[in-house]
């Protein structure tokens, strides 16, 4: 048995997770627009597919539970159940429960008792919904599979027999190997109609000696009596849609249509004709006449046109079928567009590219030393290529942030229900890309921020009305690129931060001096909420307000070499802005030397370089840049470096997080691609250093962590206080003086 | 799946038992190939077949065709209910040409 179940199971988990995500998206869409048939179908399809695949693996708990949800969805699709908020809410909970069941299977653990009870109560509610509509007995869980409950409402026409459809099926060779048996599909057909005639096509079966028992070579021609629509028949073959050729001729199709069917099917045309005759779809004479006619006819219009022209099918049926085809095509092309790659392989590739960059720099250095101009030229074109490869490799790891943002639709929905506030989530810049490892670690801080904004930021509806704001509040998640960083913003149009309450709390907690409060600029006040154990919520809700949110957020962001800042306007709302590096592995750096130590700053932080000769008086810690006063940081003194000072000194003007400062260094050495290696544990407490990198010459250079360098420099200059205060109260936020 | 072979004169009896599904595909194929190679008259007893799927029936059909092509006789006898059900579903009785006592065909939609 070559089928590797474990591997298949992993695929099932991955696929189901994707389906559940689709299901959630569709449910949320459905909640906004209850008439959205596409969304409803998407939900149904997801549930149906999960149920089916779970069945293949014998995961009975998932099958049984999903089945109940599916039955309710089926009623909704038939228009017998209106989808309101309650139903959507229930279905969302069901989706969560399915997810839970999946996880439990994956981790091979028993279901926790409360989870089981929750599942039972959900099942009960589903059954109740079902029971209300059906009025019939819904006791047996699988009873709904029986025709008496699923059978569509008979339309006018012979109720018992229904119309005769012709179904032509050719299964793909992989069907059996995928764990599906054609027999089960045909049995399933029997649940909503009657198989009048069936001919099993064995023509494709090879000789016994050549027959691979795991390959399927079966085909069927079926005359099927049912009142259902074409969609229902197609849905019966949902699981094998990509693995079988399915052709359905509607009742009353003319002989020509069967001829076309014969044309489209592979294999001997005469033999196919015989099959159809055997099946009772056409008579031999009809077939002969039609075949002769066809030989005379030239170009034929597309099948759809003919069908509509002949009034065989209504245009909408054709449209529906076309949409279906397009959908399948889109899905297939999507499959072709993506490949699954193990993250480890990507990491290994990027590591190697990093080494390549270092090695390239080494060769470049040698070329320069030897003054071999031909080699230098060759080297420069190679290093350009290496750069391209590096960029390409980094892009492989880039993912759009939209997927992370979309998760919050559900969070916002649930929380706004819980709080009784009407909140809309607006997402902009969803296509902004950033490193996968950054995205993964961004989820938790963002969750904190969004919940916080909804809980504390957005006022209760009455207050909003009193303030003349629209009743529906808005939370906006936005992302954009900015100079080698990605900026993620969480905006709300709520009440803004309460300066007085934050100050009162800070004084109570001893975070600041009671006398200092009046002088603190707003930005410094807002930063107070990032202090550990700080919470101003007068009542603790189960969402936030336990005072563990914001400092965790800040630490999480800082661990990603990012930063957080807050803007707030009383009564208008607040914005929390997160800045993150695009990637954690390679940067374009600017190489400098102080004494005999090489230092690197990220190139995108460097604004300009100014030569100052020997000209600054010792101890002066500011710099006049064309009339703008900038703080100055002498790296030699800051890192207490010994060694011969350079003949002249340079100031490198850096800008980060809206702050500018000058770094005094001995020598400028130019642009350099730095592959950042983390510092060892020994240096964990060293502030101002982000990592190390290796130069082409084999020497080590230290990568400066500019924001924390500026912070610590400020602290040594100004002395006390958790947050250094800028020069004056009117200074722009974040400008250090 | 188990296969027991008995030789009665020129007639070779192949008694199949257990599951004739995709998992048993390789065994079943080997058993059929061996049996057909060894005799001109093959009788396959399906009484003990507890389960049969499309893979199994496909192999039986291929064996039947093989037998016909080589001028040998092959019969299926004593169909178990599982075998009957699938034969009925696929309407393959005429293809194998064996006398069968079929249950009521596609009885009132309860074929599930």
mmCIF file of C-alpha atoms in Angstrom, chain A residues 51-182:
data_model
loop_
_atom_site.group_PDB
_atom_site.id
_atom_site.type_symbol
_atom_site.label_atom_id
_atom_site.label_comp_id
_atom_site.label_asym_id
_atom_site.label_seq_id
_atom_site.Cartn_x
_atom_site.Cartn_y
_atom_site.Cartn_z
ATOM 1 C CA UNK A 51 -16.819 16.737 6.170
ATOM 2 C CA UNK A 52 -16.001 14.680 3.123
ATOM 3 C CA UNK A 53 -12.265 14.655 3.661
ATOM 4 C CA UNK A 54 -12.661 13.988 7.365
ATOM 5 C CA UNK A 55 -14.803 11.027 6.395
ATOM 6 C CA UNK A 56 -12.029 9.665 4.225
ATOM 7 C CA UNK A 57 -9.754 9.630 7.237
ATOM 8 C CA UNK A 58 -12.412 8.186 9.493
ATOM 9 C CA UNK A 59 -12.520 11.230 11.741
ATOM 10 C CA UNK A 60 -16.050 10.517 12.845
ATOM 11 C CA UNK A 61 -16.333 13.256 15.436
ATOM 12 C CA UNK A 62 -15.616 15.904 12.820
ATOM 13 C CA UNK A 63 -17.934 14.281 10.299
ATOM 14 C CA UNK A 64 -20.813 14.056 12.754
ATOM 15 C CA UNK A 65 -20.461 17.624 13.949
ATOM 16 C CA UNK A 66 -19.858 19.167 10.544
ATOM 17 C CA UNK A 67 -22.792 17.250 9.211
ATOM 18 C CA UNK A 68 -25.189 19.091 11.497
ATOM 19 C CA UNK A 69 -23.781 22.437 10.429
ATOM 20 C CA UNK A 70 -24.032 21.375 6.810
ATOM 21 C CA UNK A 71 -27.680 20.420 7.194
ATOM 22 C CA UNK A 72 -28.498 23.856 8.507
ATOM 23 C CA UNK A 73 -26.539 25.409 5.645
ATOM 24 C CA UNK A 74 -28.438 23.261 3.230
ATOM 25 C CA UNK A 75 -31.711 24.619 4.540
ATOM 26 C CA UNK A 76 -30.374 28.125 4.127
ATOM 27 C CA UNK A 77 -29.364 27.378 0.556
ATOM 28 C CA UNK A 78 -32.836 26.139 -0.189
ATOM 29 C CA UNK A 79 -34.143 29.419 1.132
ATOM 30 C CA UNK A 80 -36.015 27.668 3.907
ATOM 31 C CA UNK A 81 -33.972 29.288 6.619
ATOM 32 C CA UNK A 82 -33.137 32.954 6.641
ATOM 33 C CA UNK A 83 -29.597 33.697 7.607
ATOM 34 C CA UNK A 84 -29.671 36.296 10.330
ATOM 35 C CA UNK A 85 -27.099 37.382 12.869
ATOM 36 C CA UNK A 86 -27.948 34.573 15.245
ATOM 37 C CA UNK A 87 -27.443 31.932 12.601
ATOM 38 C CA UNK A 88 -24.187 33.524 11.492
ATOM 39 C CA UNK A 89 -23.001 33.732 15.063
ATOM 40 C CA UNK A 90 -23.869 30.107 15.633
ATOM 41 C CA UNK A 91 -22.104 29.056 12.445
ATOM 42 C CA UNK A 92 -19.021 31.030 13.372
ATOM 43 C CA UNK A 93 -18.933 29.194 16.671
ATOM 44 C CA UNK A 94 -19.330 25.952 14.779
ATOM 45 C CA UNK A 95 -16.381 26.887 12.619
ATOM 46 C CA UNK A 96 -14.340 27.467 15.778
ATOM 47 C CA UNK A 97 -15.416 24.139 17.127
ATOM 48 C CA UNK A 98 -14.439 22.321 13.951
ATOM 49 C CA UNK A 99 -11.078 24.007 14.219
ATOM 50 C CA UNK A 100 -10.805 22.788 17.780
ATOM 51 C CA UNK A 101 -11.697 19.246 16.764
ATOM 52 C CA UNK A 102 -9.079 19.350 14.030
ATOM 53 C CA UNK A 103 -6.428 20.569 16.400
ATOM 54 C CA UNK A 104 -7.345 17.854 18.833
ATOM 55 C CA UNK A 105 -6.905 15.191 16.154
ATOM 56 C CA UNK A 106 -3.652 16.777 15.077
ATOM 57 C CA UNK A 107 -2.185 16.844 18.556
ATOM 58 C CA UNK A 108 -3.660 13.445 19.316
ATOM 59 C CA UNK A 109 -5.196 14.609 22.555
ATOM 60 C CA UNK A 110 -8.542 13.859 24.058
ATOM 61 C CA UNK A 111 -11.092 16.623 23.827
ATOM 62 C CA UNK A 112 -11.355 18.651 26.997
ATOM 63 C CA UNK A 113 -14.601 18.174 28.881
ATOM 64 C CA UNK A 114 -15.825 21.752 28.509
ATOM 65 C CA UNK A 115 -15.006 21.710 24.813
ATOM 66 C CA UNK A 116 -17.053 18.561 24.438
ATOM 67 C CA UNK A 117 -19.954 20.153 26.287
ATOM 68 C CA UNK A 118 -19.650 23.243 24.111
ATOM 69 C CA UNK A 119 -19.747 21.036 21.032
ATOM 70 C CA UNK A 120 -22.820 19.232 22.314
ATOM 71 C CA UNK A 121 -24.626 22.481 22.994
ATOM 72 C CA UNK A 122 -23.760 23.682 19.504
ATOM 73 C CA UNK A 123 -25.061 20.452 18.024
ATOM 74 C CA UNK A 124 -28.224 20.882 20.020
ATOM 75 C CA UNK A 125 -28.735 24.400 18.756
ATOM 76 C CA UNK A 126 -28.102 23.270 15.191
ATOM 77 C CA UNK A 127 -30.573 20.464 15.565
ATOM 78 C CA UNK A 128 -33.098 22.848 17.013
ATOM 79 C CA UNK A 129 -32.732 25.166 14.052
ATOM 80 C CA UNK A 130 -33.060 22.235 11.786
ATOM 81 C CA UNK A 131 -36.020 20.903 13.705
ATOM 82 C CA UNK A 132 -37.863 24.208 13.622
ATOM 83 C CA UNK A 133 -37.712 24.256 9.877
ATOM 84 C CA UNK A 134 -38.158 20.653 9.161
ATOM 85 C CA UNK A 135 -40.673 19.874 11.824
ATOM 86 C CA UNK A 136 -39.682 16.332 11.090
ATOM 87 C CA UNK A 137 -37.833 13.883 13.220
ATOM 88 C CA UNK A 138 -34.204 14.857 13.403
ATOM 89 C CA UNK A 139 -33.191 12.417 16.035
ATOM 90 C CA UNK A 140 -30.854 10.165 14.096
ATOM 91 C CA UNK A 141 -27.755 12.074 13.170
ATOM 92 C CA UNK A 142 -27.433 10.510 9.783
ATOM 93 C CA UNK A 143 -31.139 10.628 9.142
ATOM 94 C CA UNK A 144 -30.660 13.793 7.126
ATOM 95 C CA UNK A 145 -28.695 11.873 4.575
ATOM 96 C CA UNK A 146 -31.756 9.885 3.777
ATOM 97 C CA UNK A 147 -33.863 11.151 0.948
ATOM 98 C CA UNK A 148 -36.889 11.974 3.049
ATOM 99 C CA UNK A 149 -35.167 14.953 4.625
ATOM 100 C CA UNK A 150 -32.771 16.039 1.923
ATOM 101 C CA UNK A 151 -35.006 15.500 -1.038
ATOM 102 C CA UNK A 152 -35.687 18.869 -2.602
ATOM 103 C CA UNK A 153 -39.206 20.165 -2.697
ATOM 104 C CA UNK A 154 -40.708 18.610 -5.781
ATOM 105 C CA UNK A 155 -41.590 21.137 -8.411
ATOM 106 C CA UNK A 156 -44.445 20.748 -10.834
ATOM 107 C CA UNK A 157 -44.076 17.756 -13.029
ATOM 108 C CA UNK A 158 -44.212 14.095 -12.274
ATOM 109 C CA UNK A 159 -43.312 14.124 -8.640
ATOM 110 C CA UNK A 160 -42.295 10.506 -8.386
ATOM 111 C CA UNK A 161 -40.142 10.097 -11.388
ATOM 112 C CA UNK A 162 -38.656 13.483 -12.012
ATOM 113 C CA UNK A 163 -36.801 14.369 -15.162
ATOM 114 C CA UNK A 164 -34.254 12.128 -16.764
ATOM 115 C CA UNK A 165 -30.746 13.497 -16.730
ATOM 116 C CA UNK A 166 -27.909 11.906 -18.568
ATOM 117 C CA UNK A 167 -24.677 11.779 -16.637
ATOM 118 C CA UNK A 168 -21.497 10.800 -18.368
ATOM 119 C CA UNK A 169 -18.608 10.074 -16.057
ATOM 120 C CA UNK A 170 -14.977 9.157 -16.618
ATOM 121 C CA UNK A 171 -12.960 8.838 -13.467
ATOM 122 C CA UNK A 172 -9.323 9.851 -13.410
ATOM 123 C CA UNK A 173 -6.713 7.209 -12.709
ATOM 124 C CA UNK A 174 -5.789 8.705 -9.341
ATOM 125 C CA UNK A 175 -9.252 8.611 -7.815
ATOM 126 C CA UNK A 176 -8.774 5.341 -5.952
ATOM 127 C CA UNK A 177 -5.383 6.366 -4.756
ATOM 128 C CA UNK A 178 -6.889 9.529 -3.317
ATOM 129 C CA UNK A 179 -9.020 7.341 -1.163
ATOM 130 C CA UNK A 180 -12.252 7.748 -3.079
ATOM 131 C CA UNK A 181 -14.363 5.019 -4.555
ATOM 132 C CA UNK A 182 -16.516 5.775 -7.597
#
